Amino acid sequence: MEYRRLGNTGLQVSALSFGTWVTFGHQITDDVAERLMITAYEGGVNFFDNAEAYASGKSEIVMGNILKKINWDRSTYIVSSKVFWGGQKPNQKGLMRKHVFEACNAALKRIQVDYLDLFFCHRPDINTPISETVLAMNTLLQQGKIMYWGTSEWTAQQITEAHYWAERYKLVGPVMEQPQYNMFARESLEKDYLPLYKTFGLGTTIWSPLASGLLTGKYIDTPPAADSRLGLENMAWLKDRTLAELDKAEKVKQLKKLADEVGVTLTNLSLCWCLKNPNVSTVILGASKEAQLAENLKAFDSMDKLNDAVMKKIEDILQNKPMILQF
Ligand code: NDP
């Protein structure tokens, strides 16, 4: 396993990390969840990603029970939560001071830890001044309840505004962002955030590196199995979004052909492609089965196969490199 600095912080995060969206507390049993965490940890993963919204809090409860049972040394792992979707009633959703505090305290109880290493604003909240969220996050930092705070799916402008307020108040701004990043979702990480890496030393913890399984190639000519994410009844919206675009299906076929020529699985080609971007601090893996995670954790073995020539061939297939204007 390779460890990377989380942006400009001193924190060392495993370049492959492990998250629980859809799976923990929902798609898989608690026993499978435990085995997945052990497989990840034994494979060198030190960062486990979670959120108050995942399975409406159950995902954090499952992870907390596992952490308590296994009793790994707290200094050997990093755990996160995210605040935004806490419930339906007013003040249960958003980034107002009240919900930021309540979400953090509830996550600490569910995960059964004294502090969260990373605490993310899961989405921007247009109804709360960014300055209020910056202040609330800094209070949590000072209380020792969180170690670092960051954002997810914020625009570059919103992240910049958070830093503006932090600087003005002599406080700490967001140090990491969690964007979607994979071969089909490139704009934010490769273009929009470009000025932020140098200016603020922003780190990134990227999600859906396999586009919810599409980039494993398993949906080429095969409809989603009932026990896979895209086959789950309540994920029909994601299935439509992921499989609808025909040109994506065609590109996946071509990528699979290239992966076969290079001698790697398409899954690992896709993961290595993410890992090769120096602005990626960690690639958050998801898995519903141990065999999947075992395969994904081997991604580093294939890194040197993605040489410049192969990267160029991938670019030729994708045809979606964000255009960056130079003035
Ligand atoms: P991926 O795009 O890698 O999708 C993971 C899913 O793909 C698995 O659950 C599994 O689904 C399938 N899969 C993974 N590996 C394999 C394999 N080797 N062979 C076949 N199928 C495989 O990542 P996620 O979408 O899960 O995102 C990773 C993490 O990022 C999440 O768990 C969460 O922590 C975080 N996240 C954050 C978001 C945010 O807004 N900040 C949003 C979404 C995710 P199945 O078996 O069911 O087909």
CSV table of C-alpha atoms and ligand atoms in Angstrom, one decimal:
chain,number,residue,atom,x,y,z
A,1,MET,CA,0.0,0.0,0.0
A,2,GLU,CA,1.1,3.5,-0.7
A,3,TYR,CA,0.4,6.3,1.7
A,4,ARG,CA,-0.1,9.9,0.6
A,5,ARG,CA,-0.4,13.2,2.4
A,6,LEU,CA,-3.9,14.5,2.5
A,7,GLY,CA,-3.2,17.7,0.7
A,8,ASN,CA,-1.2,20.1,2.7
A,9,THR,CA,-1.9,18.3,6.0
A,10,GLY,CA,0.5,16.0,7.8
A,11,LEU,CA,-2.0,13.2,7.7
A,12,GLN,CA,-0.9,10.1,5.9
A,13,VAL,CA,-3.8,8.4,4.1
A,14,SER,CA,-3.7,5.1,2.3
A,15,ALA,CA,-4.0,5.7,-1.4
A,16,LEU,CA,-6.8,3.1,-1.5
A,17,SER,CA,-9.4,3.5,1.2
A,18,PHE,CA,-12.7,1.9,1.9
A,19,GLY,CA,-16.3,3.3,2.0
A,20,THR,CA,-19.7,2.0,3.0
A,21,TRP,CA,-22.3,3.8,0.8
A,22,VAL,CA,-25.2,1.4,-0.2
A,23,THR,CA,-23.5,-1.6,1.3
A,24,PHE,CA,-23.2,-1.3,5.1
A,25,GLY,CA,-26.6,-1.5,6.9
A,26,HIS,CA,-28.4,-2.1,3.6
A,27,GLN,CA,-27.1,-4.3,0.8
A,28,ILE,CA,-24.8,-6.6,2.9
A,29,THR,CA,-25.0,-8.4,6.2
A,30,ASP,CA,-23.0,-7.2,9.2
A,31,ASP,CA,-20.8,-10.3,9.0
A,32,VAL,CA,-19.8,-9.5,5.4
A,33,ALA,CA,-19.2,-5.8,6.5
A,34,GLU,CA,-16.8,-7.0,9.2
A,35,ARG,CA,-14.9,-9.3,6.8
A,36,LEU,CA,-14.6,-6.4,4.3
A,37,MET,CA,-13.2,-4.1,6.9
A,38,ILE,CA,-10.7,-6.7,8.0
A,39,THR,CA,-9.6,-7.4,4.4
A,40,ALA,CA,-9.2,-3.7,3.8
A,41,TYR,CA,-7.2,-3.1,7.0
A,42,GLU,CA,-5.0,-6.1,6.5
A,43,GLY,CA,-4.4,-4.9,2.9
A,44,GLY,CA,-3.0,-1.6,4.3
A,45,VAL,CA,-6.1,0.6,4.2
A,46,ASN,CA,-6.1,3.1,7.0
A,47,PHE,CA,-9.1,5.3,6.0
A,48,PHE,CA,-12.7,4.2,6.4
A,49,ASP,CA,-15.3,6.6,4.9
A,50,ASN,CA,-18.9,7.0,6.3
A,51,ALA,CA,-21.7,9.5,6.5
A,52,GLU,CA,-24.8,10.3,8.6
A,53,ALA,CA,-26.9,9.7,5.5
A,54,TYR,CA,-25.7,6.2,4.7
A,55,ALA,CA,-28.5,3.8,5.4
A,56,SER,CA,-29.9,6.6,7.6
A,57,GLY,CA,-27.2,6.2,10.2
A,58,LYS,CA,-27.2,2.4,10.2
A,59,SER,CA,-23.9,2.3,8.2
A,60,GLU,CA,-22.2,4.2,11.0
A,61,ILE,CA,-23.7,1.9,13.6
A,62,VAL,CA,-22.5,-1.2,11.8
A,63,MET,CA,-19.0,0.3,11.4
A,64,GLY,CA,-18.9,1.4,15.1
A,65,ASN,CA,-19.8,-2.1,16.3
A,66,ILE,CA,-17.1,-3.6,14.1
A,67,LEU,CA,-14.5,-1.1,15.3
A,68,LYS,CA,-15.4,-1.8,18.9
A,69,LYS,CA,-15.3,-5.6,18.5
A,70,ILE,CA,-12.0,-5.7,16.6
A,71,ASN,CA,-10.4,-3.0,18.8
A,72,TRP,CA,-7.7,-1.9,16.4
A,73,ASP,CA,-5.4,0.7,17.9
A,74,ARG,CA,-7.2,4.0,17.3
A,75,SER,CA,-4.0,5.6,16.1
A,76,THR,CA,-3.8,3.1,13.2
A,77,TYR,CA,-7.0,4.2,11.3
A,78,ILE,CA,-8.8,7.3,10.1
A,79,VAL,CA,-12.5,7.4,10.2
A,80,SER,CA,-14.8,10.0,8.6
A,81,SER,CA,-18.4,11.1,8.7
A,82,LYS,CA,-20.3,13.6,6.6
A,83,VAL,CA,-23.0,16.1,7.6
A,84,PHE,CA,-25.9,17.2,5.5
A,85,TRP,CA,-28.8,14.7,5.2
A,86,GLY,CA,-29.8,14.0,8.8
A,87,GLY,CA,-33.5,13.8,8.4
A,88,GLN,CA,-36.6,15.4,6.9
A,89,LYS,CA,-37.5,18.1,9.4
A,90,PRO,CA,-36.3,21.7,9.4
A,91,ASN,CA,-32.7,21.8,10.9
A,92,GLN,CA,-32.1,18.1,10.4
A,93,LYS,CA,-30.7,18.8,6.9
A,94,GLY,CA,-28.1,21.3,5.9
A,95,LEU,CA,-25.0,23.0,7.3
A,96,MET,CA,-26.4,25.3,9.9
A,97,ARG,CA,-24.5,25.4,13.2
A,98,LYS,CA,-27.2,23.4,15.0
A,99,HIS,CA,-27.1,20.5,12.5
A,100,VAL,CA,-23.4,20.5,12.1
A,101,PHE,CA,-23.0,20.0,15.9
A,102,GLU,CA,-25.9,17.5,16.2
A,103,ALA,CA,-24.6,15.4,13.3
A,104,CYS,CA,-21.1,15.3,14.6
A,105,ASN,CA,-22.2,14.3,18.1
A,106,ALA,CA,-24.6,11.6,16.7
A,107,ALA,CA,-21.9,10.2,14.4
A,108,LEU,CA,-19.4,10.0,17.4
A,109,LYS,CA,-22.0,7.9,19.3
A,110,ARG,CA,-22.9,5.7,16.3
A,111,ILE,CA,-19.3,5.0,15.4
A,112,GLN,CA,-18.3,4.8,19.1
A,113,VAL,CA,-15.2,6.9,18.8
A,114,ASP,CA,-14.0,10.0,20.7
A,115,TYR,CA,-13.2,12.0,17.6
A,116,LEU,CA,-13.7,11.9,13.9
A,117,ASP,CA,-10.5,12.2,11.8
A,118,LEU,CA,-12.3,13.8,8.9
A,119,PHE,CA,-15.6,15.5,8.9
A,120,PHE,CA,-17.1,16.5,5.5
A,121,CYS,CA,-19.9,18.9,4.5
A,122,HIS,CA,-21.6,16.3,2.3
A,123,ARG,CA,-23.1,18.9,-0.1
A,124,PRO,CA,-23.2,22.8,-0.2
A,125,ASP,CA,-26.1,24.3,1.7
A,126,ILE,CA,-27.4,27.4,-0.1
A,127,ASN,CA,-29.6,28.4,2.9
A,128,THR,CA,-26.7,28.7,5.4
A,129,PRO,CA,-24.0,31.3,5.1
A,130,ILE,CA,-20.7,29.6,4.5
A,131,SER,CA,-19.2,31.7,7.3
A,132,GLU,CA,-21.6,30.0,9.8
A,133,THR,CA,-20.4,26.6,8.7
A,134,VAL,CA,-16.7,27.6,8.9
A,135,LEU,CA,-17.2,28.8,12.4
A,136,ALA,CA,-19.1,25.7,13.5
A,137,MET,CA,-16.5,23.4,12.0
A,138,ASN,CA,-13.7,25.3,13.8
A,139,THR,CA,-15.6,25.0,17.1
A,140,LEU,CA,-15.6,21.2,16.6
A,141,LEU,CA,-11.9,21.3,15.8
A,142,GLN,CA,-11.2,23.2,19.0
A,143,GLN,CA,-13.4,20.8,21.0
A,144,GLY,CA,-11.2,18.0,19.7
A,145,LYS,CA,-14.2,16.3,18.2
A,146,ILE,CA,-12.8,16.4,14.7
A,147,MET,CA,-9.3,16.5,13.4
A,148,TYR,CA,-9.8,18.0,9.9
A,149,TRP,CA,-12.8,19.3,8.0
A,150,GLY,CA,-13.6,19.4,4.4
A,151,THR,CA,-16.3,19.4,1.7
A,152,SER,CA,-17.9,17.1,-0.8
A,153,GLU,CA,-19.2,18.2,-4.2
A,154,TRP,CA,-18.7,21.9,-3.4
A,155,THR,CA,-17.8,24.2,-6.3
A,156,ALA,CA,-14.3,25.8,-6.4
A,157,GLN,CA,-16.0,29.1,-5.7
A,158,GLN,CA,-17.7,27.8,-2.5
A,159,ILE,CA,-14.4,26.2,-1.3
A,160,THR,CA,-12.6,29.5,-2.0
A,161,GLU,CA,-15.3,31.4,-0.1
A,162,ALA,CA,-14.9,29.1,2.9
A,163,HIS,CA,-11.1,29.9,2.9
A,164,TYR,CA,-11.9,33.6,2.7
A,165,TRP,CA,-13.9,33.4,5.9
A,166,ALA,CA,-11.4,31.2,7.6
A,167,GLU,CA,-8.6,33.6,6.8
A,168,ARG,CA,-10.7,36.6,7.9
A,169,TYR,CA,-11.5,34.9,11.2
A,170,LYS,CA,-8.0,33.5,11.6
A,171,LEU,CA,-9.5,30.0,11.5
A,172,VAL,CA,-8.9,26.8,9.6
A,173,GLY,CA,-10.4,26.3,6.2
A,174,PRO,CA,-11.5,23.1,4.5
A,175,VAL,CA,-8.4,20.9,3.8
A,176,MET,CA,-10.0,18.2,1.7
A,177,GLU,CA,-12.8,17.8,-0.9
A,178,GLN,CA,-14.6,14.6,-1.8
A,179,PRO,CA,-15.6,14.7,-5.4
A,180,GLN,CA,-16.7,12.0,-7.7
A,181,TYR,CA,-13.8,11.0,-9.9
A,182,ASN,CA,-13.6,8.3,-12.5
A,183,MET,CA,-13.1,8.0,-16.3
A,184,PHE,CA,-16.5,9.4,-16.9
A,185,ALA,CA,-16.5,12.1,-14.2
A,186,ARG,CA,-13.5,14.4,-14.6
A,187,GLU,CA,-14.5,18.0,-14.6
A,188,SER,CA,-14.2,18.9,-10.9
A,189,LEU,CA,-11.0,17.2,-10.1
A,190,GLU,CA,-9.1,17.8,-13.4
A,191,LYS,CA,-10.4,21.3,-14.1
A,192,ASP,CA,-12.5,23.2,-11.6
A,193,TYR,CA,-10.3,22.5,-8.5
A,194,LEU,CA,-7.0,23.1,-10.3
A,195,PRO,CA,-6.2,26.5,-8.7
A,196,LEU,CA,-7.1,25.1,-5.3
A,197,TYR,CA,-4.4,22.4,-5.0
A,198,LYS,CA,-1.6,25.0,-4.9
A,199,THR,CA,-3.5,27.9,-3.3
A,200,PHE,CA,-5.0,26.0,-0.4
A,201,GLY,CA,-3.1,22.7,-0.5
A,202,LEU,CA,-6.4,20.9,-1.0
A,203,GLY,CA,-6.4,17.1,-0.7
A,204,THR,CA,-9.0,14.9,-2.4
A,205,THR,CA,-10.7,11.7,-1.3
A,206,ILE,CA,-12.4,10.6,-4.5
A,207,TRP,CA,-15.6,8.6,-4.8
A,208,SER,CA,-17.2,6.1,-7.2
A,209,PRO,CA,-13.8,5.3,-8.9
A,210,LEU,CA,-15.6,2.4,-10.8
A,211,ALA,CA,-18.8,4.4,-11.6
A,212,SER,CA,-20.8,2.1,-9.3
A,213,GLY,CA,-19.4,-1.0,-11.0
A,214,LEU,CA,-19.8,0.1,-14.6
A,215,LEU,CA,-16.0,0.4,-15.0
A,216,THR,CA,-15.5,-3.3,-14.0
A,217,GLY,CA,-17.0,-4.2,-17.3
A,218,LYS,CA,-19.6,-6.5,-15.7
A,219,TYR,CA,-22.5,-4.8,-17.3
A,220,ILE,CA,-21.2,-5.3,-20.9
A,221,ASP,CA,-24.1,-7.3,-22.4
A,222,THR,CA,-25.3,-8.4,-19.0
A,223,PRO,CA,-28.1,-6.8,-17.0
A,224,PRO,CA,-27.4,-6.0,-13.3
A,225,ALA,CA,-27.9,-9.1,-11.0
A,226,ALA,CA,-30.6,-8.6,-8.4
A,227,ASP,CA,-27.9,-8.5,-5.6
A,228,SER,CA,-25.7,-5.9,-7.2
A,229,ARG,CA,-26.1,-2.2,-6.6
A,230,LEU,CA,-27.6,-1.4,-9.9
A,231,GLY,CA,-30.1,-4.3,-9.5
A,232,LEU,CA,-31.3,-3.1,-6.1
A,233,GLU,CA,-34.9,-1.9,-6.2
A,234,ASN,CA,-34.3,1.5,-4.5
A,235,MET,CA,-31.3,2.2,-6.7
A,236,ALA,CA,-33.3,2.3,-10.0
A,237,TRP,CA,-32.4,6.0,-10.3
A,238,LEU,CA,-28.7,5.1,-10.2
A,239,LYS,CA,-29.1,2.3,-12.7
A,240,ASP,CA,-30.8,4.7,-15.2
A,241,ARG,CA,-28.1,7.3,-14.7
A,242,THR,CA,-25.2,4.9,-15.0
A,243,LEU,CA,-26.3,2.6,-17.8
A,244,ALA,CA,-28.5,5.0,-19.9
A,245,GLU,CA,-25.8,6.6,-22.0
A,246,LEU,CA,-25.0,4.3,-24.9
A,247,ASP,CA,-21.6,5.9,-25.7
A,248,LYS,CA,-20.5,5.0,-22.2
A,249,ALA,CA,-21.3,1.3,-22.8
A,250,GLU,CA,-19.4,1.5,-26.1
A,251,LYS,CA,-16.4,3.1,-24.3
A,252,VAL,CA,-16.4,0.5,-21.6
A,253,LYS,CA,-16.2,-2.2,-24.3
A,254,GLN,CA,-13.2,-0.5,-25.9
A,255,LEU,CA,-11.6,-0.1,-22.5
A,256,LYS,CA,-12.1,-3.8,-21.7
A,257,LYS,CA,-10.4,-4.7,-25.0
A,258,LEU,CA,-7.5,-2.4,-24.1
A,259,ALA,CA,-7.2,-3.9,-20.6
A,260,ASP,CA,-7.1,-7.4,-22.1
A,261,GLU,CA,-4.3,-6.3,-24.4
A,262,VAL,CA,-2.3,-4.7,-21.5
A,263,GLY,CA,-2.9,-7.8,-19.3
A,264,VAL,CA,-4.9,-6.1,-16.4
A,265,THR,CA,-8.5,-6.4,-15.4
A,266,LEU,CA,-10.6,-3.5,-16.5
A,267,THR,CA,-11.3,-2.9,-12.8
A,268,ASN,CA,-7.7,-2.4,-12.0
A,269,LEU,CA,-7.1,-0.3,-15.2
A,270,SER,CA,-9.9,2.0,-14.0
A,271,LEU,CA,-8.5,2.2,-10.4
A,272,CYS,CA,-4.9,2.8,-11.5
A,273,TRP,CA,-6.1,5.5,-13.9
A,274,CYS,CA,-7.5,7.4,-10.8
A,275,LEU,CA,-4.4,6.7,-8.7
A,276,LYS,CA,-2.1,8.1,-11.4
A,277,ASN,CA,-3.6,11.6,-10.9
A,278,PRO,CA,-1.2,13.3,-8.5
A,279,ASN,CA,-4.1,15.5,-7.1
A,280,VAL,CA,-5.9,12.4,-5.8
A,281,SER,CA,-5.0,11.8,-2.2
A,282,THR,CA,-7.0,8.6,-1.8
A,283,VAL,CA,-9.3,6.5,-4.0
A,284,ILE,CA,-12.3,5.3,-1.9
A,285,LEU,CA,-13.2,1.8,-2.8
A,286,GLY,CA,-16.6,0.3,-2.4
A,287,ALA,CA,-17.3,-3.5,-2.4
A,288,SER,CA,-20.2,-5.8,-1.6
A,289,LYS,CA,-18.1,-8.9,-1.7
A,290,GLU,CA,-14.7,-9.9,-0.3
A,291,ALA,CA,-13.5,-11.1,-3.7
A,292,GLN,CA,-14.2,-7.7,-5.2
A,293,LEU,CA,-12.2,-5.9,-2.5
A,294,ALA,CA,-9.3,-8.4,-2.8
A,295,GLU,CA,-9.2,-7.7,-6.5
A,296,ASN,CA,-9.4,-3.9,-6.1
A,297,LEU,CA,-6.6,-3.9,-3.4
A,298,LYS,CA,-4.3,-5.4,-6.0
A,299,ALA,CA,-4.5,-2.3,-8.1
A,300,PHE,CA,-1.0,-1.2,-7.3
A,301,ASP,CA,0.5,-4.3,-8.9
A,302,SER,CA,-0.7,-3.0,-12.3
A,303,MET,CA,0.4,0.6,-11.9
A,304,ASP,CA,3.5,0.3,-14.2
A,305,LYS,CA,1.4,-1.2,-16.9
A,306,LEU,CA,-0.3,2.1,-17.4
A,307,ASN,CA,2.6,3.7,-19.2
A,308,ASP,CA,2.3,6.9,-21.3
A,309,ALA,CA,1.3,4.9,-24.4
A,310,VAL,CA,-1.5,3.1,-22.5
A,311,MET,CA,-2.7,6.4,-20.9
A,312,LYS,CA,-2.8,7.9,-24.4
A,313,LYS,CA,-4.9,5.0,-25.7
A,314,ILE,CA,-7.3,5.5,-22.8
A,315,GLU,CA,-7.6,9.2,-23.6
A,316,ASP,CA,-8.3,8.3,-27.2
A,317,ILE,CA,-11.2,6.0,-26.2
A,318,LEU,CA,-12.6,8.4,-23.6
A,319,GLN,CA,-12.5,11.6,-25.6
A,320,ASN,CA,-13.6,13.6,-22.6
A,321,LYS,CA,-10.5,15.3,-21.3
A,322,PRO,CA,-11.6,18.6,-19.7
A,323,MET,CA,-10.5,21.6,-21.7
A,324,ILE,CA,-8.3,23.9,-19.7
A,325,LEU,CA,-7.9,27.4,-21.2
A,326,GLN,CA,-4.5,29.0,-20.7
A,327,PHE,CA,-4.4,32.7,-20.7
B,1,NDP,P1,-17.4,2.3,-6.9
B,1,NDP,O1,-17.7,3.1,-8.0
B,1,NDP,O2,-16.0,1.6,-6.9
B,1,NDP,O3,-18.5,1.2,-6.8
B,1,NDP,C1,-18.5,0.2,-5.8
B,1,NDP,C2,-19.4,-1.0,-6.2
B,1,NDP,O4,-19.0,-1.5,-7.5
B,1,NDP,C3,-19.3,-2.1,-5.2
B,1,NDP,O5,-20.1,-1.9,-4.1
B,1,NDP,C4,-19.8,-3.3,-6.1
B,1,NDP,O6,-21.2,-3.2,-6.3
B,1,NDP,C5,-19.1,-2.9,-7.4
B,1,NDP,N1,-17.7,-3.5,-7.5
B,1,NDP,C6,-16.6,-3.0,-6.8
B,1,NDP,N2,-15.5,-3.7,-7.1
B,1,NDP,C7,-15.9,-4.7,-8.0
B,1,NDP,C8,-15.2,-5.7,-8.6
B,1,NDP,N3,-13.9,-5.9,-8.4
B,1,NDP,N4,-15.9,-6.6,-9.4
B,1,NDP,C9,-17.3,-6.4,-9.6
B,1,NDP,N5,-18.0,-5.4,-9.0
B,1,NDP,C10,-17.3,-4.5,-8.2
B,1,NDP,O7,-17.4,3.1,-5.5
B,1,NDP,P2,-18.6,3.6,-4.6
B,1,NDP,O8,-19.6,4.2,-5.5
B,1,NDP,O9,-19.0,2.6,-3.7
B,1,NDP,O10,-17.9,4.8,-3.9
B,1,NDP,C11,-16.8,4.5,-2.9
B,1,NDP,C12,-17.1,5.2,-1.6
B,1,NDP,O11,-17.1,6.6,-1.9
B,1,NDP,C13,-18.5,5.0,-1.0
B,1,NDP,O12,-18.6,3.8,-0.3
B,1,NDP,C14,-18.6,6.2,-0.1
B,1,NDP,O13,-17.8,6.0,1.1
B,1,NDP,C15,-18.0,7.3,-1.0
B,1,NDP,N6,-19.0,8.0,-1.7
B,1,NDP,C16,-19.1,9.4,-1.4
B,1,NDP,C17,-20.1,10.2,-2.0
B,1,NDP,C18,-20.2,11.6,-1.7
B,1,NDP,O14,-21.1,12.3,-2.1
B,1,NDP,N7,-19.2,12.2,-0.9
B,1,NDP,C19,-21.0,9.6,-3.0
B,1,NDP,C20,-20.8,8.2,-3.3
B,1,NDP,C21,-19.8,7.5,-2.6
B,1,NDP,P3,-22.2,-4.4,-6.6
B,1,NDP,O15,-21.5,-5.7,-6.1
B,1,NDP,O16,-23.4,-4.1,-5.8
B,1,NDP,O17,-22.4,-4.4,-8.0
